Amino acid sequence: MTIPRRDLDFQVFEVLDAVGLCRLPRYSEHDRQVFDGVIDSTYRIAEERFEPFAAACDVEEPRMVDGRVWMIPETKQAFTAYNEASFTAASFDAEDGGIQLPLLITKATSAVFGSANVAFLSYSTLTAGAANLLISFGSHDQRERLARPMLAGRFTGTMCLSEPHAGSSLTDIRCQAIRQDDGSYLLTGNKMWISGGDHELAETIVHLVLAKIPGGPPGVRGISLFAVPRDRINEDGTVGSENDVRLAGINHKMGWRGTVNCVLSFGEQGRCRAELVGLPHHGLEYMFQMMNAARIGVGMNAVALGYAGYVHALAYARERPQGRPVGARDPQAPPVPIVRHGDVRRMLLAQKCWVEGGLALVLYCARLSDEERCATDAAAKESLHQLLELLTPIAKSWPSEFCLEANKLAIQVLGGYGYTRDYPVERLYRDNRLNHIHEGTHGIHGLDLLGRKVSLQGGVALRALAARITETVELARADARLAEHATALAAALAEIGKTTEILAGAMTKDSERALANATLYLDSLGHIVVAWRWLAQGLAATRAQAVPADRDFYAGKLAACRFFFRYELPRIQPVLALLRSLDDTALTIPDSGF
Amino acid sequence: MTIPRRDLDFQVFEVLDAVGLCRLPRYSEHDRQVFDGVIDSTYRIAEERFEPFAAACDVEEPRMVDGRVWMIPETKQAFTAYNEASFTAASFDAEDGGIQLPLLITKATSAVFGSANVAFLSYSTLTAGAANLLISFGSHDQRERLARPMLAGRFTGTMCLSEPHAGSSLTDIRCQAIRQDDGSYLLTGNKMWISGGDHELAETIVHLVLAKIPGGPPGVRGISLFAVPRDRINEDGTVGSENDVRLAGINHKMGWRGTVNCVLSFGEQGRCRAELVGLPHHGLEYMFQMMNAARIGVGMNAVALGYAGYVHALAYARERPQGRPVGARDPQAPPVPIVRHGDVRRMLLAQKCWVEGGLALVLYCARLSDEERCATDAAAKESLHQLLELLTPIAKSWPSEFCLEANKLAIQVLGGYGYTRDYPVERLYRDNRLNHIHEGTHGIHGLDLLGRKVSLQGGVALRALAARITETVELARADARLAEHATALAAALAEIGKTTEILAGAMTKDSERALANATLYLDSLGHIVVAWRWLAQGLAATRAQAVPADRDFYAGKLAACRFFFRYELPRIQPVLALLRSLDDTALTIPDSGF
């Protein structure tokens, strides 16, 4: 059970007008038929190749055998099917072997793949991210020799940032790269939390590794980026002997078990060859480009997991007979399906709000990325870039938090059965708990958003966001079914504006205090943004000329929109009041008072 | 790492005056020294016998071998140690082999045991509950022949309510008991979700089974209670041959794996002997007594799990160096322990609020149970009973919800490490997800509270609760450190009173609509009750003549109290407004609009 096609089509075509993107030169070869065909094969591969082993790769997780990673064989078959259909390369340039699909379409496909088997999908999305980094900042040779084989499914890629002693604190990394006379580098050090760090899916793995070149500036300004193939890659592009990268261990996780997560040791024998990517000491800057895409990817994975849980819970609720409606006293009346119970409906509708709202948020970011990528006017491009930078921590974090809540309620709908490993909802819940943690923790994104992004260049990005929200508000005011929500959103927007001003003012006096509740700010701004995307969905639903078969679909969208505005958006009021009070209780409690 | 002794002592002795209970005749043999001794041995056994295999019994969960349940051997050793120290019988009458300890003390001990290994603890708490039921409603013979050996650790007990086709809907159970000429019954049917349903810890297991006697009234009024030993128990109390109870399967759960959970099949060969307990057709009424105690027990387990997570997260945060304070720009300065970071402190303080607040709530209920049990005045006893009935769904549900949130944040404090199975926080999170489900789901308790208990007898119980809260509010108003909180609590109490009136009024017109958001009402009233218990803790902290060593402890209590009032209590405002609006979005969305 994957994300329903009806909602995907609604969001991609009715809300976000994917076909409109075909007016851009980059996408001018495409049309609705092409997009439909891509989505068709997405569902086919997701259902036939991904979903069938989602449970199996959780139970029989990758393990270390003779220093290498062993996985269940279905993994390789899925990898082949995915790459034969060119999904790794889907959004890349035609000259690199890609299909030049809009990111809006490829993100939608990754939502479907992720809802079928998120753990397996990671191998390919990491590879695409690494290839993108090499294409953006590497040499022509690296593009041809490393990136293109990655897009073709011959190689995979990883991101190697963290080290065992310093998770989020990249300034403290110890990996070293020493320049050799021939211009190459010899790399030494350990990396931790490397997803896809070793496996036999492809001919080799290209690790993109952050390391320091001795003599560089201290801290993050002394970090460089290196491409480190697990095996040497010959001049002719064939794969040669191994490159002194040792699989030092596998991390055993609560969930997301189908993605192997490794500790890697580089250069134990002093012969680990690394290629510098771009300029020395610019590694973190380059990596951030990949991380930003990866962060939106994390948000989509969180959505996919939450959505999969919702779909399972809904199917169960429609089939499981149990109990009788409130007030029905006759114990001999037949039981009703639990979808008829008010509290089950409330839980389903909350899930629907969160997962469809999260999907709307992330797809919106994908469309912005398309617009940014294709913008020809420098000012417009910059403005889109700033808006995306502002939305990235939200697109990563909001789904991590609220689609996990959806998974929690999906278990609840199934009751005791939901708590057993016989149903997928517990696995989805375990999987989704990762998303607050990787690619920057929830707390770090809060600091990034409140401490930096909302005030960059005098707050231009937040103003641009507010202008877009206001535009939707004005449209919605004209519709009686949405006017109440439009008013609520305008009020919330004004309130977070005021709150942001107070916090920005406090930053200059006592930044620690101003940022003490940055995570709550992140969640609250996220709620406003998602409310906006619900209003946009509401507008699309009211615009739709519903054929009878679709009438309930649109009624459901309007109900979910209303639910978000009545149950979710008001939750931020006390939080914003708290933020304005600059409460410092957590900072001032004595350390030994915990 | 278990619940810290300092907090346990604070809550049991300073807030709830356990020693004061010794004025009651039932507890007059006890004093502080006795209680201290019991708590000493609790910690010793919890740390030496329970905690060491908490991880092992999760990894190597019980399994079926030759039709019986196999467990790791540490389980049996812990069972022996626990029973040799008389903990199963601790709160029971001396004549039944018990120690007549106050429930306040035994609940405190179970918090400690639960924080060490909740899955193992279940075997004994279920046994105590079953013994209590037999003592309350069974015959003298059943008390001697079945209950006393359970308290002595020779037998264990279970509750067999649910059946595979009807989880929460007991009206639909199909188990049948047919009376034989000798007065005994032959039982047939299947039972599902039976914790402790089979194992080799004791000589036999006494299942307390709900079943219908043919010809009885329909629905729940036709349910009777039976004692069904797995093996026949001879007249002389020895255990004889097996009693046609077959282990039909084991449920494989996400967490709480150390407690075996079974499907049992009774009477496949037509020779499963059952003894009626009490009168025919009164089974559910009897079982509710056990369930109410079990529900408070569930709340305590949720607290224990959340608290254990907090303790681990705190220890990690104090030891793990990473990153630098906000605003510290020198990358060469040494990293600080993460407990110095604002967001980590916020997460720790939120956990502290939830778990210590939950502990305060459940221990308060335990003290009320002591008062009820010992009350000599019938009216006072009835009033205590009503108050406890009102608080029971809250004591079960609030910790299930918010101590799980604590577990979620404990993982977050540990970051990537917290997501691995190398640390206990992920297991605690998996374990705690059960507590919303068993012993009545979260939703069912919402209906029970709002649909029944707040309005029983004109709302007498809610008024009694309000009077107690107001008493604490008045005391706290006099202290400058607490006056702000006292005012907030009084306002919240008034608001939920108004909300309850509106909902009660709506019940008569449209009960389904009035109850549509009953779960949110449950959570909100829970927040008010816990705020009250935080105010009581605040009062105890201000009263304390702090020796220097304790100064930070009390400062921490006051900080956590303030945090609860500033971060948590205000969250209910938009929820209460929503409840008053009688929103019916979830009821009116078309079924195919999900």
PDB file of N, CA, C and O in Angstrom, chain B residues 150-198:
ATOM      1  N   MET B 150      -0.388 -17.870  44.847  1.00  0.00           N
ATOM      2  CA  MET B 150       0.022 -16.835  43.888  1.00  0.00           C
ATOM      3  C   MET B 150       0.852 -15.778  44.614  1.00  0.00           C
ATOM      4  O   MET B 150       1.898 -15.331  44.115  1.00  0.00           O
ATOM      5  N   LEU B 151       0.383 -15.391  45.796  1.00  0.00           N
ATOM      6  CA  LEU B 151       1.118 -14.364  46.545  1.00  0.00           C
ATOM      7  C   LEU B 151       2.473 -14.880  47.013  1.00  0.00           C
ATOM      8  O   LEU B 151       3.411 -14.104  47.213  1.00  0.00           O
ATOM      9  N   ALA B 152       2.541 -16.198  47.190  1.00  0.00           N
ATOM     10  CA  ALA B 152       3.804 -16.782  47.663  1.00  0.00           C
ATOM     11  C   ALA B 152       4.775 -17.059  46.521  1.00  0.00           C
ATOM     12  O   ALA B 152       5.896 -17.503  46.749  1.00  0.00           O
ATOM     13  N   GLY B 153       4.347 -16.829  45.279  1.00  0.00           N
ATOM     14  CA  GLY B 153       5.245 -17.070  44.159  1.00  0.00           C
ATOM     15  C   GLY B 153       5.209 -18.494  43.644  1.00  0.00           C
ATOM     16  O   GLY B 153       6.001 -18.861  42.780  1.00  0.00           O
ATOM     17  N   ARG B 154       4.287 -19.313  44.164  1.00  0.00           N
ATOM     18  CA  ARG B 154       4.177 -20.692  43.641  1.00  0.00           C
ATOM     19  C   ARG B 154       3.399 -20.733  42.342  1.00  0.00           C
ATOM     20  O   ARG B 154       3.681 -21.530  41.457  1.00  0.00           O
ATOM     21  N   PHE B 155       2.343 -19.903  42.260  1.00  0.00           N
ATOM     22  CA  PHE B 155       1.550 -19.804  41.027  1.00  0.00           C
ATOM     23  C   PHE B 155       1.653 -18.363  40.515  1.00  0.00           C
ATOM     24  O   PHE B 155       1.972 -17.450  41.264  1.00  0.00           O
ATOM     25  N   THR B 156       1.341 -18.190  39.245  1.00  0.00           N
ATOM     26  CA  THR B 156       1.135 -16.821  38.749  1.00  0.00           C
ATOM     27  C   THR B 156      -0.302 -16.698  38.239  1.00  0.00           C
ATOM     28  O   THR B 156      -1.047 -17.683  38.220  1.00  0.00           O
ATOM     29  N   GLY B 157      -0.668 -15.500  37.846  1.00  0.00           N
ATOM     30  CA  GLY B 157      -2.040 -15.278  37.393  1.00  0.00           C
ATOM     31  C   GLY B 157      -2.084 -14.446  36.124  1.00  0.00           C
ATOM     32  O   GLY B 157      -1.125 -13.754  35.778  1.00  0.00           O
ATOM     33  N   THR B 158      -3.187 -14.540  35.406  1.00  0.00           N
ATOM     34  CA  THR B 158      -3.393 -13.724  34.204  1.00  0.00           C
ATOM     35  C   THR B 158      -4.828 -13.191  34.194  1.00  0.00           C
ATOM     36  O   THR B 158      -5.676 -13.654  34.957  1.00  0.00           O
ATOM     37  N   MET B 159      -5.061 -12.259  33.284  1.00  0.00           N
ATOM     38  CA  MET B 159      -6.412 -11.775  32.987  1.00  0.00           C
ATOM     39  C   MET B 159      -6.707 -12.167  31.548  1.00  0.00           C
ATOM     40  O   MET B 159      -5.984 -11.774  30.637  1.00  0.00           O
ATOM     41  N   CYS B 160      -7.795 -12.901  31.318  1.00  0.00           N
ATOM     42  CA  CYS B 160      -8.136 -13.324  29.957  1.00  0.00           C
ATOM     43  C   CYS B 160      -9.466 -12.693  29.570  1.00  0.00           C
ATOM     44  O   CYS B 160     -10.526 -13.222  29.884  1.00  0.00           O
ATOM     45  N   LEU B 161      -9.389 -11.564  28.879  1.00  0.00           N
ATOM     46  CA  LEU B 161     -10.594 -10.834  28.493  1.00  0.00           C
ATOM     47  C   LEU B 161     -10.817 -10.900  26.984  1.00  0.00           C
ATOM     48  O   LEU B 161     -11.825 -11.407  26.526  1.00  0.00           O
ATOM     49  N   SER B 162      -9.861 -10.334  26.235  1.00  0.00           N
ATOM     50  CA  SER B 162     -10.049 -10.153  24.794  1.00  0.00           C
ATOM     51  C   SER B 162     -10.072 -11.486  24.054  1.00  0.00           C
ATOM     52  O   SER B 162      -9.481 -12.476  24.489  1.00  0.00           O
ATOM     53  N   GLU B 163     -10.745 -11.466  22.923  1.00  0.00           N
ATOM     54  CA  GLU B 163     -10.707 -12.598  22.007  1.00  0.00           C
ATOM     55  C   GLU B 163     -10.278 -12.065  20.643  1.00  0.00           C
ATOM     56  O   GLU B 163     -10.397 -10.869  20.378  1.00  0.00           O
ATOM     57  N   PRO B 164      -9.773 -12.957  19.786  1.00  0.00           N
ATOM     58  CA  PRO B 164      -9.172 -12.473  18.538  1.00  0.00           C
ATOM     59  C   PRO B 164     -10.103 -11.580  17.710  1.00  0.00           C
ATOM     60  O   PRO B 164      -9.663 -10.625  17.087  1.00  0.00           O
ATOM     61  N   HIS B 165     -11.387 -11.870  17.715  1.00  0.00           N
ATOM     62  CA  HIS B 165     -12.299 -11.119  16.841  1.00  0.00           C
ATOM     63  C   HIS B 165     -12.837  -9.872  17.523  1.00  0.00           C
ATOM     64  O   HIS B 165     -13.530  -9.079  16.897  1.00  0.00           O
ATOM     65  N   ALA B 166     -12.589  -9.688  18.796  1.00  0.00           N
ATOM     66  CA  ALA B 166     -13.237  -8.606  19.531  1.00  0.00           C
ATOM     67  C   ALA B 166     -12.320  -8.098  20.622  1.00  0.00           C
ATOM     68  O   ALA B 166     -12.362  -8.554  21.749  1.00  0.00           O
ATOM     69  N   GLY B 167     -11.457  -7.145  20.273  1.00  0.00           N
ATOM     70  CA  GLY B 167     -10.482  -6.647  21.221  1.00  0.00           C
ATOM     71  C   GLY B 167     -11.128  -5.957  22.405  1.00  0.00           C
ATOM     72  O   GLY B 167     -11.250  -6.516  23.491  1.00  0.00           O
ATOM     73  N   SER B 168     -11.571  -4.734  22.190  1.00  0.00           N
ATOM     74  CA  SER B 168     -12.127  -3.962  23.294  1.00  0.00           C
ATOM     75  C   SER B 168     -13.599  -4.257  23.515  1.00  0.00           C
ATOM     76  O   SER B 168     -14.171  -3.809  24.495  1.00  0.00           O
ATOM     77  N   SER B 169     -14.210  -4.996  22.619  1.00  0.00           N
ATOM     78  CA  SER B 169     -15.663  -5.139  22.664  1.00  0.00           C
ATOM     79  C   SER B 169     -16.044  -6.413  23.392  1.00  0.00           C
ATOM     80  O   SER B 169     -16.332  -7.453  22.795  1.00  0.00           O
ATOM     81  N   LEU B 170     -16.095  -6.337  24.711  1.00  0.00           N
ATOM     82  CA  LEU B 170     -16.294  -7.551  25.505  1.00  0.00           C
ATOM     83  C   LEU B 170     -17.697  -8.121  25.349  1.00  0.00           C
ATOM     84  O   LEU B 170     -17.917  -9.301  25.574  1.00  0.00           O
ATOM     85  N   THR B 171     -18.617  -7.277  24.942  1.00  0.00           N
ATOM     86  CA  THR B 171     -19.980  -7.777  24.759  1.00  0.00           C
ATOM     87  C   THR B 171     -20.025  -8.923  23.751  1.00  0.00           C
ATOM     88  O   THR B 171     -20.929  -9.761  23.792  1.00  0.00           O
ATOM     89  N   ASP B 172     -19.032  -8.955  22.866  1.00  0.00           N
ATOM     90  CA  ASP B 172     -19.051  -9.940  21.784  1.00  0.00           C
ATOM     91  C   ASP B 172     -18.214 -11.187  22.061  1.00  0.00           C
ATOM     92  O   ASP B 172     -17.971 -11.966  21.142  1.00  0.00           O
ATOM     93  N   ILE B 173     -17.780 -11.387  23.281  1.00  0.00           N
ATOM     94  CA  ILE B 173     -16.937 -12.562  23.520  1.00  0.00           C
ATOM     95  C   ILE B 173     -17.745 -13.838  23.322  1.00  0.00           C
ATOM     96  O   ILE B 173     -18.963 -13.873  23.504  1.00  0.00           O
ATOM     97  N   ARG B 174     -17.020 -14.886  22.931  1.00  0.00           N
ATOM     98  CA  ARG B 174     -17.685 -16.154  22.597  1.00  0.00           C
ATOM     99  C   ARG B 174     -17.307 -17.300  23.521  1.00  0.00           C
ATOM    100  O   ARG B 174     -17.855 -18.401  23.394  1.00  0.00           O
ATOM    101  N   CYS B 175     -16.361 -17.078  24.412  1.00  0.00           N
ATOM    102  CA  CYS B 175     -15.975 -18.156  25.326  1.00  0.00           C
ATOM    103  C   CYS B 175     -17.204 -18.615  26.100  1.00  0.00           C
ATOM    104  O   CYS B 175     -17.967 -17.797  26.603  1.00  0.00           O
ATOM    105  N   GLN B 176     -17.353 -19.918  26.202  1.00  0.00           N
ATOM    106  CA  GLN B 176     -18.520 -20.465  26.884  1.00  0.00           C
ATOM    107  C   GLN B 176     -18.114 -21.360  28.045  1.00  0.00           C
ATOM    108  O   GLN B 176     -17.125 -22.086  27.968  1.00  0.00           O
ATOM    109  N   ALA B 177     -18.929 -21.315  29.103  1.00  0.00           N
ATOM    110  CA  ALA B 177     -18.697 -22.207  30.241  1.00  0.00           C
ATOM    111  C   ALA B 177     -19.999 -22.944  30.526  1.00  0.00           C
ATOM    112  O   ALA B 177     -21.045 -22.320  30.712  1.00  0.00           O
ATOM    113  N   ILE B 178     -19.905 -24.264  30.530  1.00  0.00           N
ATOM    114  CA  ILE B 178     -21.113 -25.080  30.729  1.00  0.00           C
ATOM    115  C   ILE B 178     -21.032 -25.751  32.102  1.00  0.00           C
ATOM    116  O   ILE B 178     -20.056 -26.432  32.421  1.00  0.00           O
ATOM    117  N   ARG B 179     -22.090 -25.548  32.860  1.00  0.00           N
ATOM    118  CA  ARG B 179     -22.105 -26.070  34.221  1.00  0.00           C
ATOM    119  C   ARG B 179     -22.239 -27.592  34.209  1.00  0.00           C
ATOM    120  O   ARG B 179     -23.053 -28.155  33.465  1.00  0.00           O
ATOM    121  N   GLN B 180     -21.455 -28.234  35.061  1.00  0.00           N
ATOM    122  CA  GLN B 180     -21.519 -29.689  35.187  1.00  0.00           C
ATOM    123  C   GLN B 180     -22.281 -30.045  36.456  1.00  0.00           C
ATOM    124  O   GLN B 180     -22.525 -29.184  37.308  1.00  0.00           O
ATOM    125  N   ASP B 181     -22.597 -31.291  36.571  1.00  0.00           N
ATOM    126  CA  ASP B 181     -23.403 -31.724  37.715  1.00  0.00           C
ATOM    127  C   ASP B 181     -22.709 -31.480  39.046  1.00  0.00           C
ATOM    128  O   ASP B 181     -23.354 -31.227  40.061  1.00  0.00           O
ATOM    129  N   ASP B 182     -21.406 -31.547  39.049  1.00  0.00           N
ATOM    130  CA  ASP B 182     -20.681 -31.363  40.316  1.00  0.00           C
ATOM    131  C   ASP B 182     -20.494 -29.895  40.668  1.00  0.00           C
ATOM    132  O   ASP B 182     -19.790 -29.570  41.623  1.00  0.00           O
ATOM    133  N   GLY B 183     -21.069 -28.994  39.879  1.00  0.00           N
ATOM    134  CA  GLY B 183     -20.945 -27.560  40.208  1.00  0.00           C
ATOM    135  C   GLY B 183     -19.786 -26.895  39.505  1.00  0.00           C
ATOM    136  O   GLY B 183     -19.699 -25.670  39.471  1.00  0.00           O
ATOM    137  N   SER B 184     -18.887 -27.673  38.950  1.00  0.00           N
ATOM    138  CA  SER B 184     -17.791 -27.066  38.192  1.00  0.00           C
ATOM    139  C   SER B 184     -18.275 -26.754  36.775  1.00  0.00           C
ATOM    140  O   SER B 184     -19.420 -27.057  36.421  1.00  0.00           O
ATOM    141  N   TYR B 185     -17.404 -26.128  35.984  1.00  0.00           N
ATOM    142  CA  TYR B 185     -17.767 -25.757  34.615  1.00  0.00           C
ATOM    143  C   TYR B 185     -16.739 -26.313  33.652  1.00  0.00           C
ATOM    144  O   TYR B 185     -15.564 -26.497  34.009  1.00  0.00           O
ATOM    145  N   LEU B 186     -17.203 -26.579  32.441  1.00  0.00           N
ATOM    146  CA  LEU B 186     -16.266 -26.898  31.366  1.00  0.00           C
ATOM    147  C   LEU B 186     -16.218 -25.699  30.434  1.00  0.00           C
ATOM    148  O   LEU B 186     -17.257 -25.206  29.987  1.00  0.00           O
ATOM    149  N   LEU B 187     -15.011 -25.229  30.161  1.00  0.00           N
ATOM    150  CA  LEU B 187     -14.839 -23.990  29.403  1.00  0.00           C
ATOM    151  C   LEU B 187     -14.294 -24.280  28.010  1.00  0.00           C
ATOM    152  O   LEU B 187     -13.427 -25.136  27.839  1.00  0.00           O
ATOM    153  N   THR B 188     -14.816 -23.544  27.016  1.00  0.00           N
ATOM    154  CA  THR B 188     -14.263 -23.636  25.658  1.00  0.00           C
ATOM    155  C   THR B 188     -14.150 -22.242  25.057  1.00  0.00           C
ATOM    156  O   THR B 188     -14.981 -21.376  25.323  1.00  0.00           O
ATOM    157  N   GLY B 189     -13.130 -22.052  24.236  1.00  0.00           N
ATOM    158  CA  GLY B 189     -12.980 -20.773  23.536  1.00  0.00           C
ATOM    159  C   GLY B 189     -11.533 -20.337  23.460  1.00  0.00           C
ATOM    160  O   GLY B 189     -10.627 -20.993  23.998  1.00  0.00           O
ATOM    161  N   ASN B 190     -11.331 -19.197  22.782  1.00  0.00           N
ATOM    162  CA  ASN B 190      -9.974 -18.660  22.595  1.00  0.00           C
ATOM    163  C   ASN B 190      -9.841 -17.303  23.263  1.00  0.00           C
ATOM    164  O   ASN B 190     -10.775 -16.508  23.229  1.00  0.00           O
ATOM    165  N   LYS B 191      -8.674 -17.058  23.788  1.00  0.00           N
ATOM    166  CA  LYS B 191      -8.394 -15.736  24.352  1.00  0.00           C
ATOM    167  C   LYS B 191      -7.111 -15.179  23.729  1.00  0.00           C
ATOM    168  O   LYS B 191      -6.158 -15.920  23.461  1.00  0.00           O
ATOM    169  N   MET B 192      -7.104 -13.870  23.541  1.00  0.00           N
ATOM    170  CA  MET B 192      -6.022 -13.185  22.809  1.00  0.00           C
ATOM    171  C   MET B 192      -5.379 -12.160  23.729  1.00  0.00           C
ATOM    172  O   MET B 192      -6.046 -11.627  24.607  1.00  0.00           O
ATOM    173  N   TRP B 193      -4.112 -11.844  23.439  1.00  0.00           N
ATOM    174  CA  TRP B 193      -3.362 -10.798  24.165  1.00  0.00           C
ATOM    175  C   TRP B 193      -3.173 -11.166  25.632  1.00  0.00           C
ATOM    176  O   TRP B 193      -3.280 -10.294  26.493  1.00  0.00           O
ATOM    177  N   ILE B 194      -2.904 -12.441  25.925  1.00  0.00           N
ATOM    178  CA  ILE B 194      -2.766 -12.843  27.322  1.00  0.00           C
ATOM    179  C   ILE B 194      -1.305 -12.718  27.760  1.00  0.00           C
ATOM    180  O   ILE B 194      -0.470 -13.580  27.472  1.00  0.00           O
ATOM    181  N   SER B 195      -1.019 -11.645  28.497  1.00  0.00           N
ATOM    182  CA  SER B 195       0.333 -11.447  29.015  1.00  0.00           C
ATOM    183  C   SER B 195       0.598 -12.484  30.089  1.00  0.00           C
ATOM    184  O   SER B 195      -0.247 -12.725  30.955  1.00  0.00           O
ATOM    185  N   GLY B 196       1.754 -13.104  30.008  1.00  0.00           N
ATOM    186  CA  GLY B 196       2.102 -14.142  30.975  1.00  0.00           C
ATOM    187  C   GLY B 196       1.270 -15.401  30.800  1.00  0.00           C
ATOM    188  O   GLY B 196       1.162 -16.201  31.725  1.00  0.00           O
ATOM    189  N   GLY B 197       0.706 -15.588  29.613  1.00  0.00           N
ATOM    190  CA  GLY B 197      -0.223 -16.695  29.369  1.00  0.00           C
ATOM    191  C   GLY B 197       0.403 -18.073  29.465  1.00  0.00           C
ATOM    192  O   GLY B 197      -0.293 -19.053  29.722  1.00  0.00           O
ATOM    193  N   ASP B 198       1.711 -18.151  29.288  1.00  0.00           N
ATOM    194  CA  ASP B 198       2.385 -19.422  29.513  1.00  0.00           C
ATOM    195  C   ASP B 198       3.859 -19.150  29.814  1.00  0.00           C
ATOM    196  O   ASP B 198       4.447 -18.207  29.268  1.00  0.00           O
TER     197      ASP B 198
END
